[in-house]
Short mmCIF file of C-alpha atoms in Angstrom, two decimals:
data_model
loop_
_atom_site.label_atom_id
_atom_site.label_comp_id
_atom_site.label_asym_id
_atom_site.label_seq_id
_atom_site.Cartn_x
_atom_site.Cartn_y
_atom_site.Cartn_z
CA MET A 1 0.00 0.00 0.00
CA GLU A 2 2.77 2.43 0.95
CA ARG A 3 4.60 1.67 -2.32
CA LEU A 4 1.47 2.39 -4.32
CA PHE A 5 1.12 5.83 -2.77
CA GLN A 6 4.76 6.59 -3.48
CA ASN A 7 3.90 6.06 -7.14
CA PRO A 8 0.65 7.97 -7.85
CA SER A 9 0.36 6.54 -11.36
CA ALA A 10 0.54 2.96 -10.04
CA ALA A 11 -2.01 3.83 -7.33
CA SER A 12 -4.42 5.22 -9.94
CA HIS A 13 -3.98 2.14 -12.10
CA ALA A 14 -4.54 -0.17 -9.11
CA TYR A 15 -7.68 1.74 -8.14
CA ASP A 16 -9.02 1.62 -11.70
CA ARG A 17 -8.47 -2.15 -11.71
CA SER A 18 -10.22 -2.35 -8.32
CA LEU A 19 -13.19 -0.43 -9.78
CA THR A 20 -13.46 -2.99 -12.58
CA ILE A 21 -13.34 -5.87 -10.11
CA ALA A 22 -15.82 -4.10 -7.81
CA SER A 23 -18.33 -3.70 -10.65
CA CYS A 24 -18.12 -7.42 -11.34
CA VAL A 25 -18.42 -8.34 -7.63
CA VAL A 26 -21.51 -6.14 -7.23
CA ASN A 27 -23.02 -7.56 -10.42
CA VAL A 28 -22.48 -11.11 -9.09
CA SER A 29 -23.56 -10.53 -5.47
CA GLY A 30 -25.88 -7.55 -5.65
CA LYS A 31 -26.58 -5.86 -2.31
CA ARG A 32 -24.83 -8.68 -0.44
CA ALA A 33 -21.56 -7.21 -1.68
CA SER A 34 -22.09 -4.37 0.82
CA LYS A 35 -20.92 -6.80 3.52
CA LEU A 36 -17.52 -6.77 1.82
CA VAL A 37 -16.94 -3.07 2.49
CA GLY A 38 -14.52 -2.94 5.40
CA GLY A 39 -11.90 -0.79 6.98
CA PRO A 40 -11.07 1.02 10.19
CA THR A 41 -14.44 2.75 10.59
CA THR A 42 -16.59 -0.31 9.86
CA ASN A 43 -17.61 -3.45 11.73
CA ASP A 44 -14.85 -5.23 9.78
CA PRO A 45 -11.75 -3.12 10.45
CA SER A 46 -9.29 -5.63 8.99
CA TYR A 47 -11.22 -6.33 5.75
CA SER A 48 -11.69 -9.97 6.84
CA ASN A 49 -14.97 -10.43 4.95
CA LEU A 50 -13.50 -9.06 1.74
CA ILE A 51 -10.29 -11.06 2.00
CA ARG A 52 -12.21 -14.26 2.77
CA ALA A 53 -14.60 -13.70 -0.14
CA MET A 54 -11.85 -12.97 -2.64
CA ASN A 55 -9.81 -16.00 -1.51
CA SER A 56 -12.86 -18.30 -1.64
CA GLY A 57 -12.89 -18.41 -5.42
CA ARG A 58 -16.45 -17.08 -5.40
CA TYR A 59 -15.59 -14.46 -8.03
CA PRO A 60 -13.60 -16.28 -10.73
CA ALA A 61 -15.14 -14.13 -13.46
CA CYS A 62 -14.06 -10.99 -11.59
CA ILE A 63 -10.45 -11.71 -10.74
CA ASP A 64 -7.72 -14.05 -11.84
CA ALA A 65 -6.23 -16.22 -9.10
CA GLY A 66 -2.77 -14.86 -9.91
CA GLU A 67 -4.02 -11.32 -9.34
CA LEU A 68 -5.07 -11.97 -5.72
CA ASN A 69 -1.62 -11.37 -4.21
CA GLY A 70 -1.35 -7.88 -5.71
CA LEU A 71 -4.89 -6.85 -4.84
CA SER A 72 -5.22 -4.30 -2.04
CA PRO A 73 -8.26 -4.90 0.20
CA ARG A 74 -8.24 -1.17 0.98
CA PHE A 75 -8.53 -0.25 -2.70
CA LEU A 76 -11.14 -2.90 -3.48
CA SER A 77 -13.25 -1.98 -0.46
CA SER A 78 -13.33 1.67 -1.53
CA ALA A 79 -14.07 0.64 -5.11
CA ILE A 80 -17.04 -1.46 -3.97
CA ALA A 81 -18.29 1.48 -1.89
CA GLU A 82 -17.89 3.78 -4.92
CA ARG A 83 -19.84 1.36 -7.10
CA PHE A 84 -22.71 1.30 -4.58
CA LEU A 85 -22.73 5.10 -4.32
CA ILE A 86 -22.89 5.44 -8.10
CA ASP A 87 -25.71 2.89 -8.28
CA GLU A 88 -27.64 4.73 -5.56
CA GLY A 89 -27.88 7.81 -7.77
CA ALA A 90 -27.77 11.52 -7.18
CA ALA A 91 -27.42 12.86 -3.65
CA GLY A 92 -29.81 15.73 -3.99
CA GLY A 93 -30.71 18.87 -5.82
CA GLY A 94 -27.62 20.97 -5.32
CA VAL A 95 -23.91 21.05 -4.75
CA LYS A 96 -24.26 21.52 -0.99
CA ALA A 97 -26.19 19.44 1.50
CA VAL A 98 -29.00 21.25 3.27
CA ASN A 99 -30.14 20.89 6.88
CA VAL A 100 -26.95 19.25 8.14
CA ASN A 101 -27.09 18.61 11.88
CA ALA A 102 -23.80 20.03 13.19
CA ASP A 103 -23.68 17.73 16.22
CA SER A 104 -24.19 14.61 14.11
CA SER A 105 -21.68 15.71 11.50
CA ASN A 106 -19.04 16.65 14.09
CA ALA A 107 -19.46 13.28 15.81
CA PHE A 108 -19.08 11.57 12.43
CA HIS A 109 -16.00 13.33 11.08
CA GLY A 110 -14.29 14.20 14.35
CA ASP A 111 -12.46 17.30 15.47
CA LEU A 112 -11.02 19.28 12.56
CA LYS A 113 -8.89 21.50 14.77
CA GLY A 114 -5.33 20.39 15.31
CA GLU A 115 -4.09 17.19 13.73
CA VAL A 116 -6.44 15.76 11.14
CA THR A 117 -6.20 13.03 8.56
CA ILE A 118 -7.48 12.94 5.00
CA ASP A 119 -10.10 10.52 6.35
CA ASN A 120 -11.48 13.19 8.73
CA ILE A 121 -11.58 15.70 5.91
CA GLY A 122 -13.13 13.18 3.52
CA ARG A 123 -15.89 12.42 6.02
CA CYS A 124 -16.61 16.12 6.53
CA ILE A 125 -16.74 16.88 2.82
CA ALA A 126 -18.96 13.85 2.20
CA ILE A 127 -21.53 15.38 4.55
CA TYR A 128 -21.38 18.99 3.36
CA SER A 129 -20.71 18.56 -0.40
CA PRO A 130 -22.03 15.16 -1.51
CA ASP A 131 -22.70 16.22 -5.08
CA LEU A 132 -19.13 17.48 -5.43
CA VAL A 133 -17.89 14.09 -4.20
CA ARG A 134 -20.02 12.53 -6.95
CA LYS A 135 -18.29 14.82 -9.46
CA VAL A 136 -14.97 13.32 -8.34
CA MET A 137 -16.40 9.80 -8.78
CA GLU A 138 -17.41 10.69 -12.34
CA THR A 139 -13.75 11.19 -13.27
CA GLU A 140 -11.04 8.70 -14.11
CA SER A 141 -8.65 8.03 -11.25
CA GLY A 142 -5.43 10.01 -11.60
CA SER A 143 -6.74 12.21 -14.41
CA ALA A 144 -6.57 15.97 -14.77
CA ALA A 145 -10.37 15.97 -14.51
CA GLU A 146 -10.12 14.26 -11.12
CA SER A 147 -7.59 16.83 -9.93
CA SER A 148 -9.86 19.65 -11.09
CA ALA A 149 -12.91 18.09 -9.39
CA LEU A 150 -10.93 17.68 -6.16
CA SER A 151 -9.72 21.28 -6.31
CA THR A 152 -13.29 22.53 -6.81
CA LEU A 153 -14.54 20.32 -4.00
CA TYR A 154 -12.02 21.67 -1.48
CA SER A 155 -12.55 25.29 -2.49
CA GLN A 156 -16.33 24.92 -2.15
CA THR A 157 -16.17 23.21 1.26
CA PRO A 158 -13.87 25.40 3.39
CA GLN A 159 -15.62 24.40 6.64
CA CYS A 160 -13.78 21.07 6.34
CA GLY A 161 -10.34 22.63 6.67
CA LEU A 162 -8.93 22.77 3.15
CA THR A 163 -9.32 25.36 0.45
CA GLY A 164 -7.10 23.66 -2.14
CA LEU A 165 -5.44 20.37 -2.97
CA PRO A 166 -3.47 19.00 -0.01
CA GLU A 167 0.24 18.57 -0.64
CA GLY A 168 1.79 15.15 -0.42
CA ILE A 169 -1.47 13.18 -0.53
CA PRO A 170 -2.00 11.36 -3.84
CA SER A 171 -5.32 11.97 -5.54
CA THR A 172 -6.20 8.27 -5.19
CA ALA A 173 -5.91 8.51 -1.40
CA GLN A 174 -8.07 11.64 -1.42
CA ARG A 175 -10.69 9.98 -3.61
CA MET A 176 -10.83 6.87 -1.42
CA ALA A 177 -11.22 8.99 1.73
CA LEU A 178 -14.11 10.87 0.13
CA VAL A 179 -15.78 7.67 -1.11
CA ASP A 180 -15.35 5.88 2.21
CA GLY A 181 -16.68 8.90 4.09
CA MET A 182 -19.67 9.29 1.82
CA TYR A 183 -20.47 5.57 1.94
CA ALA A 184 -20.21 5.50 5.75
CA TRP A 185 -22.42 8.61 6.07
CA ALA A 186 -25.02 7.30 3.63
CA HIS A 187 -25.14 3.90 5.35
CA ARG A 188 -24.69 4.94 8.98
CA ASP A 189 -28.20 3.89 10.02
CA ARG A 190 -28.25 0.57 8.19
#
C-alpha cells in the first residue's frame, strides 16, 4: 500500500483495476456485496470479509487467481463502496447538502482543529458537499479531470479545513477517503 502511494500513477492504475473488479463483484452478489466493504471505521476493520470472499474463489469471473496477491483490500473496499454510491444515484438537488445537523456531522468526522487526517476531511466533505464528491467519482482516477474536481470540492467546502489540494497526498488517497466517508455517512443507520 505504501509503495502504491509513493507512485501515484501505479495507485491510480490499481484503483481503476479495483473499480473494474468491484463492478463485477456487485453484479455477481448484488446488495450482499455491501458486507464486503470494510476498513477502520466499519464493523470489519481488517477487511476480513472481503479477504475471505476474494480467496474463496467465489468471483472467478471478476479476478484471476494470480491477481489476488497484488490486490489491495483497501482499494477494493473503496471501489465497492464507490460502485454502490454510483448505483444509488444523485445525492440531492444541489452542490451543498442542506439541513446538516452540526452535532451529528461533528461526531461523524471528528475534530477538525489540530491534527487531522485525510479521512477526517473526507468524512466532513462527504456530509457537506455530496454532489461534489459525486463529481470526483465521475472522473477517471489520476486524471486531470479528477484533480480539477478535487480542487473545486475543497474550495467549495472550506468548513472542512482545506481550500485547495493537499500537498503530499496522492489523488487516489483523497478519492478513497471521500468515497469511504460518503459511503459510511449514507449507510450509517443501516
